[in-house]
mmCIF file of C-alpha atoms in Angstrom:
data_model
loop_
_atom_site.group_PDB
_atom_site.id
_atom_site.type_symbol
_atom_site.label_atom_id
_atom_site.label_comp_id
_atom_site.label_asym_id
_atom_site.label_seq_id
_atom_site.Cartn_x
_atom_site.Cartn_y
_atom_site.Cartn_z
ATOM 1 C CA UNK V 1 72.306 133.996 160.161
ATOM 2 C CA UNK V 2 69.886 136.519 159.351
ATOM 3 C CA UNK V 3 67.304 134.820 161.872
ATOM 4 C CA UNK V 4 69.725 134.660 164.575
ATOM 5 C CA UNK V 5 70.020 138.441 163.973
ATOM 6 C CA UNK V 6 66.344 139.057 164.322
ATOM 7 C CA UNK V 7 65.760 137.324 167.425
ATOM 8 C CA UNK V 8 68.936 139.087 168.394
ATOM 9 C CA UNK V 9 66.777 142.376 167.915
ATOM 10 C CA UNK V 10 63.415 141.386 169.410
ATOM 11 C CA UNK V 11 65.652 140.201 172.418
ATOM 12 C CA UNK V 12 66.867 143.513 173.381
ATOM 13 C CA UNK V 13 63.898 145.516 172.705
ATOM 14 C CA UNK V 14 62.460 143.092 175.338
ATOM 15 C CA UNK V 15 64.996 143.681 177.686
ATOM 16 C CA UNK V 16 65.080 147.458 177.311
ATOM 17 C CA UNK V 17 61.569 147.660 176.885
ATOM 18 C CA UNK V 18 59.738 150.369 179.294
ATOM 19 C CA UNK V 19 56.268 150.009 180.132
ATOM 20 C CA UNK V 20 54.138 152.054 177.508
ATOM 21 C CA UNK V 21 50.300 152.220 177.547
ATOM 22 C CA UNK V 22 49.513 151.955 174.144
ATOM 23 C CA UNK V 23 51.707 149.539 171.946
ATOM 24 C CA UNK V 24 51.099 149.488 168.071
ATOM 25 C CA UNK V 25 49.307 145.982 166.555
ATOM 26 C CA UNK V 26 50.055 143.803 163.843
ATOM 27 C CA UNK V 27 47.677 146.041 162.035
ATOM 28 C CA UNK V 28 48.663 149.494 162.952
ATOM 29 C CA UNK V 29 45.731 150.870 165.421
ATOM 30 C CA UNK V 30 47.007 150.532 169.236
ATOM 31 C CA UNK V 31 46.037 147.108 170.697
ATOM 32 C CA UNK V 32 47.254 143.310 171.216
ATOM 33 C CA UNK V 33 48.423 141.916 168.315
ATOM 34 C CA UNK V 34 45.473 141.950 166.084
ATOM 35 C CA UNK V 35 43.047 143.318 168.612
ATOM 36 C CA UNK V 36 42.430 146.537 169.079
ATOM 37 C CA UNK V 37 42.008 147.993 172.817
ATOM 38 C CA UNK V 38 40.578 151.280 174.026
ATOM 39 C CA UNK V 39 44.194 152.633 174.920
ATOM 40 C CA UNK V 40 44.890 155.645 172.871
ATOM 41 C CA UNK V 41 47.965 157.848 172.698
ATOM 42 C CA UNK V 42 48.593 160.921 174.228
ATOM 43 C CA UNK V 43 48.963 164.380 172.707
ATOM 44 C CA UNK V 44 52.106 164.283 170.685
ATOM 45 C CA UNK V 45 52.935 160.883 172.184
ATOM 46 C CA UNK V 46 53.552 158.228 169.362
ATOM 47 C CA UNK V 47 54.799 154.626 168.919
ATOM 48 C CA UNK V 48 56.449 152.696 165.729
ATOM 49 C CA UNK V 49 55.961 148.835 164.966
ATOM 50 C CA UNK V 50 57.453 146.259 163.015
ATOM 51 C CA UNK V 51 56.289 142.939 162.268
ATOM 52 C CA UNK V 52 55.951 139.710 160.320
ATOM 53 C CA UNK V 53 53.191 137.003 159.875
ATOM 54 C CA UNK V 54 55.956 134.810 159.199
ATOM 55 C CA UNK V 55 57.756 133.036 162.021
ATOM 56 C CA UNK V 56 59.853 131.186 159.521
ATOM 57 C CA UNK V 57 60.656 133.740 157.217
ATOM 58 C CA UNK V 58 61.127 137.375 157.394
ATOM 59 C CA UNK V 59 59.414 138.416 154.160
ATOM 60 C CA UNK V 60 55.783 139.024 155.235
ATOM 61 C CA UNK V 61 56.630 142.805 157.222
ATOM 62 C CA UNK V 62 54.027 145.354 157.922
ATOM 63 C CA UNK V 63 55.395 149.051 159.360
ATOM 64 C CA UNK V 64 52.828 150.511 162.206
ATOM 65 C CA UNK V 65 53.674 154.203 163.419
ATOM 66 C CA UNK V 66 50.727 156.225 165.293
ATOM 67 C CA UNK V 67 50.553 159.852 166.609
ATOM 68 C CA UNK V 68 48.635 161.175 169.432
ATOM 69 C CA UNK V 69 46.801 164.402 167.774
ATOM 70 C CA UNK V 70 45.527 165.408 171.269
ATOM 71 C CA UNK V 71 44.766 163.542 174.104
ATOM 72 C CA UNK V 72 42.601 160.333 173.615
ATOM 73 C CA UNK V 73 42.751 160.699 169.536
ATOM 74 C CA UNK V 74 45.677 159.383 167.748
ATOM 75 C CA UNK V 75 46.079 158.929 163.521
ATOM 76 C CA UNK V 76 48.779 156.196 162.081
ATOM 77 C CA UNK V 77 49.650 154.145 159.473
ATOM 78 C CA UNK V 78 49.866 150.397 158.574
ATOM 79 C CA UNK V 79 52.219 149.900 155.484
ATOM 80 C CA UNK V 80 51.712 145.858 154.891
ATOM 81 C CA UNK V 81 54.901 144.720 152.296
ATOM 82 C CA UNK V 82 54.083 140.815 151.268
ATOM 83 C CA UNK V 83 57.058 138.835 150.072
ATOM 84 C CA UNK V 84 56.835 139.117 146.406
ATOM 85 C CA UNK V 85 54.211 141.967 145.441
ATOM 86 C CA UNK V 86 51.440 140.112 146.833
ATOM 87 C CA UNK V 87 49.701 137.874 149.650
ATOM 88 C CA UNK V 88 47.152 137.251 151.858
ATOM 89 C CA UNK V 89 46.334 139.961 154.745
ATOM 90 C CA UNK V 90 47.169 138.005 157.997
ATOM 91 C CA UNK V 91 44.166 136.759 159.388
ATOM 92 C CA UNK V 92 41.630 137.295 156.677
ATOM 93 C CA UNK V 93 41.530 136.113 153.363
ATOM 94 C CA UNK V 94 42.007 139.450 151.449
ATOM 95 C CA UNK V 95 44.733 138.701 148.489
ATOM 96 C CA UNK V 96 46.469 142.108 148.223
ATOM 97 C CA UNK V 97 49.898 143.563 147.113
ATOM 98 C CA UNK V 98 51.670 146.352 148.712
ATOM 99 C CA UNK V 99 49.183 148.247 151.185
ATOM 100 C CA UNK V 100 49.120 151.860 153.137
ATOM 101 C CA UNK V 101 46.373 152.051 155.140
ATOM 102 C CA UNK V 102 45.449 154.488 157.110
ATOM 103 C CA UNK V 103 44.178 154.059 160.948
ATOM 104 C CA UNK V 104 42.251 156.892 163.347
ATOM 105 C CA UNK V 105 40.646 156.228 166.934
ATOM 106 C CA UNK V 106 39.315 158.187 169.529
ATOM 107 C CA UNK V 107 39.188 157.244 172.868
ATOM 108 C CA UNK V 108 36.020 158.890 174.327
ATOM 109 C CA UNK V 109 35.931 157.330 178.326
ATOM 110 C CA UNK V 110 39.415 157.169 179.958
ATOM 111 C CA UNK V 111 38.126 154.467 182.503
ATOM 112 C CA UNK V 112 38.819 156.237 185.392
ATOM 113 C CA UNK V 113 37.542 155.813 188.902
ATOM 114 C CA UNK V 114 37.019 151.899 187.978
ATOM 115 C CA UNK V 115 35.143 152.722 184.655
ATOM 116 C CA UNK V 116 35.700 150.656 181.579
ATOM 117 C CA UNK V 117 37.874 152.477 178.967
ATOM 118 C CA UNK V 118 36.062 153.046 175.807
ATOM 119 C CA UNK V 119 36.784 153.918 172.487
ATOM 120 C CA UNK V 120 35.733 153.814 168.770
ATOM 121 C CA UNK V 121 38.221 153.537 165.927
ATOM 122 C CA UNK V 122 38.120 153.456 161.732
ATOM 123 C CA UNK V 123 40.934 150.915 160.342
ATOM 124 C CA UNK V 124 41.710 151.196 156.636
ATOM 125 C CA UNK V 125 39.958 155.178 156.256
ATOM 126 C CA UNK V 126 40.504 155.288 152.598
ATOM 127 C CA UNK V 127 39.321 151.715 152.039
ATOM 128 C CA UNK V 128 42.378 150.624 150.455
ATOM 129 C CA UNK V 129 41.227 146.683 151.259
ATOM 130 C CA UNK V 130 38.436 147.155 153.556
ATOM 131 C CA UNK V 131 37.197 149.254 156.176
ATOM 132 C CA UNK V 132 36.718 148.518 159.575
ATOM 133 C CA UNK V 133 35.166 150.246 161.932
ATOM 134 C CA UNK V 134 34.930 149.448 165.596
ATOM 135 C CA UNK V 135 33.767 149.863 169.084
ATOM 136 C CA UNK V 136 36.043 148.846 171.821
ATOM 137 C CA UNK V 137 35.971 148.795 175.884
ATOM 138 C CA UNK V 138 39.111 147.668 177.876
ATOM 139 C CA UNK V 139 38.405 147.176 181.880
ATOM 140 C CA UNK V 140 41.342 146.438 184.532
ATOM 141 C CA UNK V 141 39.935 143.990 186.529
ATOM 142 C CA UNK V 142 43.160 142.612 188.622
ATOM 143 C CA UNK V 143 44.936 144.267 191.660
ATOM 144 C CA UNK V 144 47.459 147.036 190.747
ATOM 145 C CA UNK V 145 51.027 146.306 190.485
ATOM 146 C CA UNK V 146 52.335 149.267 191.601
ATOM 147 C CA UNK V 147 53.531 151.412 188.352
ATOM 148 C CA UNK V 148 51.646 154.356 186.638
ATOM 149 C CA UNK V 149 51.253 155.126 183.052
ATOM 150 C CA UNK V 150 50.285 159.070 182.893
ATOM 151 C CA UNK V 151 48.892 159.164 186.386
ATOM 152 C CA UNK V 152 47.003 156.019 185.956
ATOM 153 C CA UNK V 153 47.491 152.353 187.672
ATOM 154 C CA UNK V 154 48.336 149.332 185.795
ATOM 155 C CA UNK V 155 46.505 146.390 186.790
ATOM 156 C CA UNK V 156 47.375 142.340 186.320
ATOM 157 C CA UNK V 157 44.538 141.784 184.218
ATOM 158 C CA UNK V 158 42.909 144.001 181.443
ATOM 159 C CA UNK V 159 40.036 142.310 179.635
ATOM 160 C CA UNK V 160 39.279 144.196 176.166
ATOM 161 C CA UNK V 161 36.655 143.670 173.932
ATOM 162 C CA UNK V 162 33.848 144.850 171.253
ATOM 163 C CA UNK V 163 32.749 144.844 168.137
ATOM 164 C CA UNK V 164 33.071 145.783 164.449
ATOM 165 C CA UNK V 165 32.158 145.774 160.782
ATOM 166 C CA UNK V 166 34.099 145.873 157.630
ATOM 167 C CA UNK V 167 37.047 143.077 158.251
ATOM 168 C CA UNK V 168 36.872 142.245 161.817
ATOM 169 C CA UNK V 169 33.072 141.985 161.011
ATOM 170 C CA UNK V 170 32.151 140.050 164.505
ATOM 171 C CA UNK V 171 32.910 140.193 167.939
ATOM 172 C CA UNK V 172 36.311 140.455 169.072
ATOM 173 C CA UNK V 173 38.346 140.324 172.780
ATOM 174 C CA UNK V 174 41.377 140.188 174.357
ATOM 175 C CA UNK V 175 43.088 139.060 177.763
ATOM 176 C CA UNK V 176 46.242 141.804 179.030
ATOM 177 C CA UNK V 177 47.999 139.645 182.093
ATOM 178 C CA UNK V 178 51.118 142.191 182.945
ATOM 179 C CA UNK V 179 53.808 139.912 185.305
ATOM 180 C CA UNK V 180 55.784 142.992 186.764
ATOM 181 C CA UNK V 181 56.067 146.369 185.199
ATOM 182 C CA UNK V 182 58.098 145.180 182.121
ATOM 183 C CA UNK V 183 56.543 141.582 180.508
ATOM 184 C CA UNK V 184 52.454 141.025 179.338
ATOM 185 C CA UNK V 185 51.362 138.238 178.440
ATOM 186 C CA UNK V 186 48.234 138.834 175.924
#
C-alpha cells in the first residue's frame, strides 16, 4: 500500500508540475538528477526536493531545499537519511550515517544571446563527507518551444557539462530533451 501511495504522489506532482528553470538534484545543488547544471535560482526564488535511491523501498530519502540569495547565487541543503543510521552515498562509495550538507553556486554567465550558461558551485561546504567543487556550462542547442522562464527561451535540447574535484572528481555531462512545456526527459 504504501508504494501505491508514493507513486500516487510523484503522479500528481507530474501532472501539476509547471515548468521551473532550476529543479533541485538527488544531491541538493540545482541540476539533473545527480548532475549539476549552470541553472541557478533567482533572488528569493527557491525549490524543495525529495528523493530515494531506492526504487524498491522507500527508506534511502535525502531532503534538497535551495534559496536564491540574489540573482544567479543560490545556498541549500542536502539532508541524506539512510535506512537504518547508515549507508552508502548514492553513486559513490562513501559509507556514511545521517548527513547535512551544505550546497552554494554561483552562476557567473547567464547564456544569453546564444552564450553557454556558466557557473561554478561548492557541494558539501563544511566537508561533512567530501567536498566537491565544480565548474559547469549548460548550452541550448535545439529550436525553442515557445515558453519563457524569466524572460528567457526554453529550448528542446540543453547539453550540460564540466568538471570537478572532491567526489565527482572527473568529468561529468548531461542531456535536457524538454517534449512540450511540462515533461524533460534527462
Amino acid at each position: 500500500m504504501r508504494n501505491v501511495y508514493v507513486v500516487a504522489v510523484v503522479v500528481t506532482l507530474l501532472v501539476s508540475a509547471a515548468l521551473a528553470s532550476a529543479e533541485p538534484s538527488m544531491r541538493g545543488y540545482t541540476g539533473l538528477l545527480m548532475v549539476p547544471t549552470s541553472d541557478a535560482l533567482g533572488q528569493e526564488d527557491y525549490n524543495v526536493g525529495i528523493s530515494s535511491s531506492e526504487i524498491s523501498d522507500w527508506d534511502d530519502r535525502a531532503y534538497t531545499a535551495n534559496f536564491g540569495l540574489q540573482d544567479g547565487l543560490e545556498a541549500g541543503v542536502w539532508w541524506w537519511h539512510p535506512a537504518g543510521g547508515s549507508g552508502v552515498v548514492p553513486s559513490s562509495s562513501l559509507v556514511v550515517g545521517n548527513e547535512t550538507l551544505l550546497n552554494i553556486k554561483y552562476q557567473f554567465e547567464p547564456g544569453e544571446l546564444g552564450r553557454a550558461a556558466l557557473a561554478v558551485g561548492v557541494s558539501d561546504v563544511t566537508d561533512e563527507i567530501d567536498t566537491a567543487v565544480y565548474f559547469v556550462a549548460s548550452k541550448n542547442v535545439g529550436h525553442p518551444i515557445g515558453t519563457t522562464i524569466d524572460g528567457k527561451p526554453i529550448s528542446r535540447l540543453t547539453l550540460h557539462g564540466g568538471i570537478g574535484g572532491g567526489w565527482i572528481d572527473d568529468f561529468f555531462f548531461g542531456l535536457e530533451a524538454r517534449l512540450g512545456d511540462r515533461l524533460t526527459l534527462i
